[in-house]
Tab-separated table of C-alpha atoms in Angstrom:
chain	number	residue	atom	x	y	z
A	516	MET	CA	6.599	-18.427	-44.498
A	517	LYS	CA	4.291	-21.371	-45.187
A	518	ILE	CA	7.241	-23.776	-45.126
A	519	ILE	CA	8.543	-22.607	-41.756
A	520	ILE	CA	5.072	-22.605	-40.214
A	521	ALA	CA	4.562	-26.150	-41.461
A	522	ASN	CA	7.901	-27.198	-39.957
A	523	ILE	CA	6.991	-25.610	-36.635
A	524	ALA	CA	3.680	-27.414	-36.638
A	525	ILE	CA	5.542	-30.701	-37.122
A	526	ILE	CA	7.964	-29.881	-34.308
A	527	LEU	CA	5.137	-28.977	-31.989
A	528	SER	CA	3.505	-32.320	-32.610
A	529	THR	CA	6.655	-34.295	-31.743
A	530	SER	CA	8.342	-35.092	-28.440
A	531	PHE	CA	9.517	-31.495	-28.070
A	532	PHE	CA	6.035	-30.702	-26.796
A	533	ASN	CA	3.434	-32.270	-24.598
A	534	ALA	CA	0.209	-30.662	-25.757
A	535	GLN	CA	-1.489	-30.789	-22.390
A	536	GLN	CA	1.440	-29.315	-20.498
A	537	ASN	CA	3.271	-26.959	-22.792
A	538	TYR	CA	0.989	-25.200	-25.226
A	539	LYS	CA	-1.208	-22.307	-24.280
A	540	MET	CA	-4.057	-20.756	-26.215
A	541	PHE	CA	-5.666	-17.433	-25.397
A	542	THR	CA	-8.818	-16.074	-26.999
A	543	GLY	CA	-7.879	-12.504	-26.134
A	544	PRO	CA	-5.573	-10.408	-23.950
A	545	LEU	CA	-4.264	-12.158	-20.866
A	546	ALA	CA	-6.848	-11.417	-18.190
A	547	SER	CA	-6.348	-14.119	-15.593
A	548	ILE	CA	-3.519	-16.264	-14.359
A	549	ASN	CA	-2.551	-19.149	-16.623
A	550	LYS	CA	-1.923	-22.689	-15.359
A	551	ASP	CA	1.769	-22.250	-16.229
A	552	TYR	CA	2.073	-19.428	-13.727
A	553	GLU	CA	1.974	-19.560	-9.940
A	554	LYS	CA	-1.360	-20.516	-8.474
A	555	ALA	CA	-3.286	-17.551	-7.169
A	556	GLU	CA	-6.739	-16.918	-5.831
A	557	HIS	CA	-7.176	-13.710	-7.826
A	558	ASN	CA	-6.891	-12.565	-11.404
A	559	VAL	CA	-3.531	-11.189	-12.460
A	560	ILE	CA	-3.429	-7.601	-13.663
A	561	GLY	CA	-0.967	-6.609	-16.361
A	562	THR	CA	1.078	-8.742	-18.712
A	563	PRO	CA	4.279	-10.819	-18.498
A	564	TYR	CA	5.142	-10.026	-22.115
A	565	SER	CA	7.700	-7.479	-23.289
A	566	ASN	CA	5.138	-6.803	-26.021
A	567	LEU	CA	1.668	-8.348	-25.881
A	568	ASN	CA	1.417	-8.389	-29.682
A	569	PHE	CA	3.107	-11.005	-31.835
A	570	LEU	CA	5.852	-9.431	-33.957
A	571	SER	CA	7.497	-10.986	-37.001
A	572	ALA	CA	11.059	-12.226	-36.440
A	573	THR	CA	13.580	-13.993	-38.663
A	574	ILE	CA	15.152	-17.261	-37.520
A	575	GLY	CA	18.934	-17.319	-37.388
A	576	GLU	CA	20.666	-16.467	-40.661
A	577	SER	CA	17.743	-17.725	-42.739
A	578	GLN	CA	14.993	-15.697	-44.361
A	579	ASP	CA	12.348	-17.765	-42.606
A	580	SER	CA	10.208	-15.822	-40.167
A	581	LEU	CA	7.443	-16.343	-37.650
A	582	PRO	CA	5.395	-14.216	-35.271
A	583	ILE	CA	6.755	-14.281	-31.707
A	584	ARG	CA	6.454	-12.652	-28.303
A	585	TYR	CA	8.530	-13.080	-25.149
A	586	ASP	CA	7.116	-14.049	-21.758
A	587	ALA	CA	9.567	-12.591	-19.224
A	588	TYR	CA	7.886	-14.299	-16.268
A	589	ILE	CA	8.541	-17.879	-17.337
A	590	ASP	CA	11.412	-16.997	-19.728
A	591	GLN	CA	9.693	-18.423	-22.788
A	592	VAL	CA	9.228	-17.404	-26.429
A	593	GLU	CA	5.818	-18.093	-27.913
A	594	THR	CA	4.656	-18.235	-31.513
A	595	LEU	CA	1.242	-18.061	-33.138
A	596	VAL	CA	0.179	-20.864	-35.479
A	597	ASP	CA	-3.394	-21.134	-36.757
A	598	ASP	CA	-4.672	-18.900	-33.960
A	599	LYS	CA	-3.052	-21.113	-31.320
A	600	VAL	CA	-0.169	-20.034	-29.118
A	601	TYR	CA	2.753	-22.446	-28.776
A	602	GLU	CA	5.984	-22.270	-26.827
A	603	LEU	CA	9.078	-22.557	-29.006
A	604	PRO	CA	11.442	-25.366	-27.999
A	605	LYS	CA	14.586	-24.128	-26.309
A	606	ASN	CA	17.219	-25.385	-28.727
A	607	GLU	CA	19.779	-24.120	-31.211
A	608	LYS	CA	17.314	-24.220	-34.103
A	609	PHE	CA	15.606	-21.168	-32.617
A	610	ALA	CA	18.676	-19.725	-30.890
A	611	THR	CA	18.538	-16.361	-32.697
A	612	LEU	CA	15.302	-14.486	-33.358
A	613	LYS	CA	15.631	-11.006	-34.868
A	614	PHE	CA	12.597	-8.751	-35.012
A	615	LYS	CA	11.990	-7.379	-38.486
A	616	GLY	CA	12.411	-3.655	-38.945
A	617	SER	CA	14.529	-3.242	-35.809
A	618	ASN	CA	17.898	-4.122	-34.291
A	619	ILE	CA	16.278	-6.062	-31.447
A	620	THR	CA	17.324	-9.712	-31.284
A	621	ILE	CA	16.388	-12.453	-28.828
A	622	VAL	CA	19.064	-15.100	-28.318
A	623	TYR	CA	18.906	-18.439	-26.536
A	624	LEU	CA	21.976	-19.529	-24.544
A	625	LYS	CA	22.255	-23.251	-23.999
A	626	GLU	CA	24.611	-22.874	-21.021
A	627	ASP	CA	22.029	-20.750	-19.208
A	628	ASN	CA	18.970	-22.444	-20.774
A	629	GLY	CA	17.390	-19.025	-21.125
A	630	TYR	CA	16.630	-16.096	-23.408
A	631	PHE	CA	18.310	-12.702	-23.577
A	632	PHE	CA	17.857	-9.522	-25.593
A	633	ARG	CA	21.064	-8.861	-27.515
A	634	LEU	CA	21.930	-5.164	-27.510
A	635	VAL	CA	25.404	-5.417	-29.061
A	636	ASP	CA	26.742	-8.172	-31.326
A	637	GLY	CA	30.371	-9.095	-31.939
A	638	LYS	CA	33.199	-10.882	-30.145
A	639	ASN	CA	31.752	-9.343	-26.984
A	640	GLN	CA	27.958	-9.371	-26.900
A	641	LEU	CA	25.930	-7.193	-24.565
A	642	LEU	CA	22.905	-9.145	-23.369
A	643	LYS	CA	19.928	-8.017	-21.321
A	644	LYS	CA	17.853	-10.368	-19.204
A	645	GLU	CA	14.332	-9.053	-18.689
A	646	LYS	CA	12.418	-10.172	-15.614
A	647	VAL	CA	8.818	-10.036	-14.442
A	648	LYS	CA	7.461	-11.160	-11.086
A	649	VAL	CA	3.967	-11.678	-9.696
A	650	GLU	CA	3.229	-9.428	-6.744
A	651	VAL	CA	0.256	-10.046	-4.481
A	652	VAL	CA	-1.569	-6.900	-3.352
A	653	LYS	CA	-3.250	-7.724	-0.059
A	654	PRO	CA	-6.825	-6.702	0.745
A	655	SER	CA	-7.242	-3.336	2.412
A	656	ILE	CA	-9.075	-2.929	5.714
A	657	GLU	CA	-9.617	0.792	5.089
A	658	PRO	CA	-13.364	1.488	4.738
A	659	ASN	CA	-12.927	3.795	1.718
A	660	SER	CA	-10.388	1.657	-0.117
A	661	THR	CA	-11.201	0.236	-3.561
A	662	ILE	CA	-8.939	-2.767	-2.846
A	663	LYS	CA	-11.360	-4.924	-0.925
A	664	ASP	CA	-10.468	-8.391	-2.165
A	665	GLY	CA	-6.836	-7.962	-3.077
A	666	TYR	CA	-5.297	-9.056	-6.376
A	667	SER	CA	-2.075	-10.123	-8.078
A	668	LYS	CA	-0.169	-8.184	-10.699
A	669	PHE	CA	2.741	-8.667	-13.048
A	670	GLU	CA	5.532	-6.272	-12.130
A	671	ARG	CA	8.747	-5.624	-14.027
A	672	VAL	CA	12.027	-6.122	-12.201
A	673	ASN	CA	15.149	-4.184	-13.124
A	674	PRO	CA	16.876	-6.091	-15.957
A	675	THR	CA	20.254	-7.773	-15.532
A	676	TYR	CA	23.046	-7.208	-18.062
A	677	PHE	CA	25.756	-9.599	-19.234
A	678	ILE	CA	28.778	-9.578	-21.530
A	679	LYS	CA	29.074	-12.791	-23.530
A	680	ASN	CA	32.332	-13.748	-25.236
A	681	GLU	CA	33.870	-17.007	-26.404
A	682	LYS	CA	35.023	-17.915	-22.901
A	683	ASN	CA	32.546	-16.525	-20.390
A	684	LEU	CA	29.127	-15.121	-19.648
A	685	ILE	CA	29.995	-12.149	-17.419
A	686	LYS	CA	27.327	-10.570	-15.260
A	687	ILE	CA	27.777	-6.804	-15.195
A	688	PRO	CA	29.010	-6.064	-11.653
A	689	LYS	CA	28.155	-3.095	-9.455
A	690	ASN	CA	31.396	-1.195	-10.008
A	691	GLU	CA	33.858	-0.451	-12.805
A	692	LYS	CA	36.861	-1.956	-11.015
A	693	GLU	CA	35.259	-5.382	-10.802
A	694	LEU	CA	34.254	-5.188	-14.453
A	695	MET	CA	37.802	-4.374	-15.562
A	696	SER	CA	39.119	-7.404	-13.669
A	697	ASN	CA	37.418	-9.564	-16.314
A	698	PHE	CA	39.514	-7.924	-19.036
A	699	PRO	CA	43.033	-7.744	-17.555
A	700	GLU	CA	44.789	-7.316	-20.914
A	701	GLN	CA	42.653	-4.283	-21.833
A	702	LYS	CA	42.408	-2.874	-18.305
A	703	ASN	CA	44.188	0.429	-19.030
A	704	GLU	CA	42.279	1.107	-22.252
A	705	ILE	CA	38.942	0.349	-20.571
A	706	GLU	CA	39.763	2.520	-17.575
A	707	ASN	CA	40.666	5.469	-19.811
A	708	PHE	CA	37.540	5.004	-21.924
A	709	ILE	CA	35.298	4.903	-18.851
A	710	LYS	CA	36.820	8.096	-17.447
A	711	THR	CA	36.883	9.986	-20.740
A	712	ASN	CA	33.319	9.088	-21.712
A	713	LYS	CA	31.869	9.193	-18.186
A	714	ILE	CA	30.602	5.640	-18.489
A	715	LYS	CA	28.109	4.455	-15.869
A	716	ILE	CA	27.872	0.684	-15.852
A	717	LYS	CA	24.384	0.839	-14.355
A	718	GLN	CA	23.110	2.682	-17.433
A	719	GLU	CA	22.168	0.752	-20.559
A	720	GLU	CA	23.342	3.407	-23.025
A	721	SER	CA	26.741	3.572	-21.322
A	722	MET	CA	27.146	-0.199	-21.451
A	723	ILE	CA	26.309	-0.249	-25.138
A	724	LYS	CA	29.091	2.285	-25.759
A	725	LEU	CA	31.534	0.349	-23.586
A	726	VAL	CA	30.915	-3.043	-25.219
A	727	LYS	CA	31.211	-1.503	-28.700
A	728	PHE	CA	34.539	-0.087	-27.555
A	729	LEU	CA	35.646	-3.518	-26.308
A	730	ASN	CA	34.870	-4.946	-29.741
A	731	SER	CA	37.113	-2.331	-31.357
A	732	LEU	CA	40.185	-3.322	-29.319
């Protein structure tokens, strides 16, 4: 643990990071908009993080670990070193981050330059892209309203799902027919599996079952 933290500290002090632009330090829960977010006149309610707390995660296939959290608004993984919050560099060194005590893994894809939650591993990976937006709530003109000045808030957007294999990163389409077109050689098997198991490609649990089935073919 001490070795990996020391290595991260070295990385953070090199050209991967510009201290004034890229590192953020908070003394408590996020209460107001940060300079890395969109400029706003009001405080931002809520959080852009999938989990506000830092959770221990292992790096790649190593036993090294570090505390991390994911900012879904700016698509960035942060780590805590000596009570300071740093953004991890987006590179292959930190391409796989698995939370300890769970099956949840964050992966970085170079071709997309972004992070995804990996729900299924294998020759076909099921990936989930979490999203958060900032919504501005306008002031109310109603005399009895508590929203006099207006404010901004972090709001979760429906996640997007992808299937990643050696050749492509496939965005889960809106219908089963379009999905099957990406797997022409297994079309009949997939079609039968979808019908038999009543798979709904808009449901996460169904997609997990389907991708596990694809990996068994």
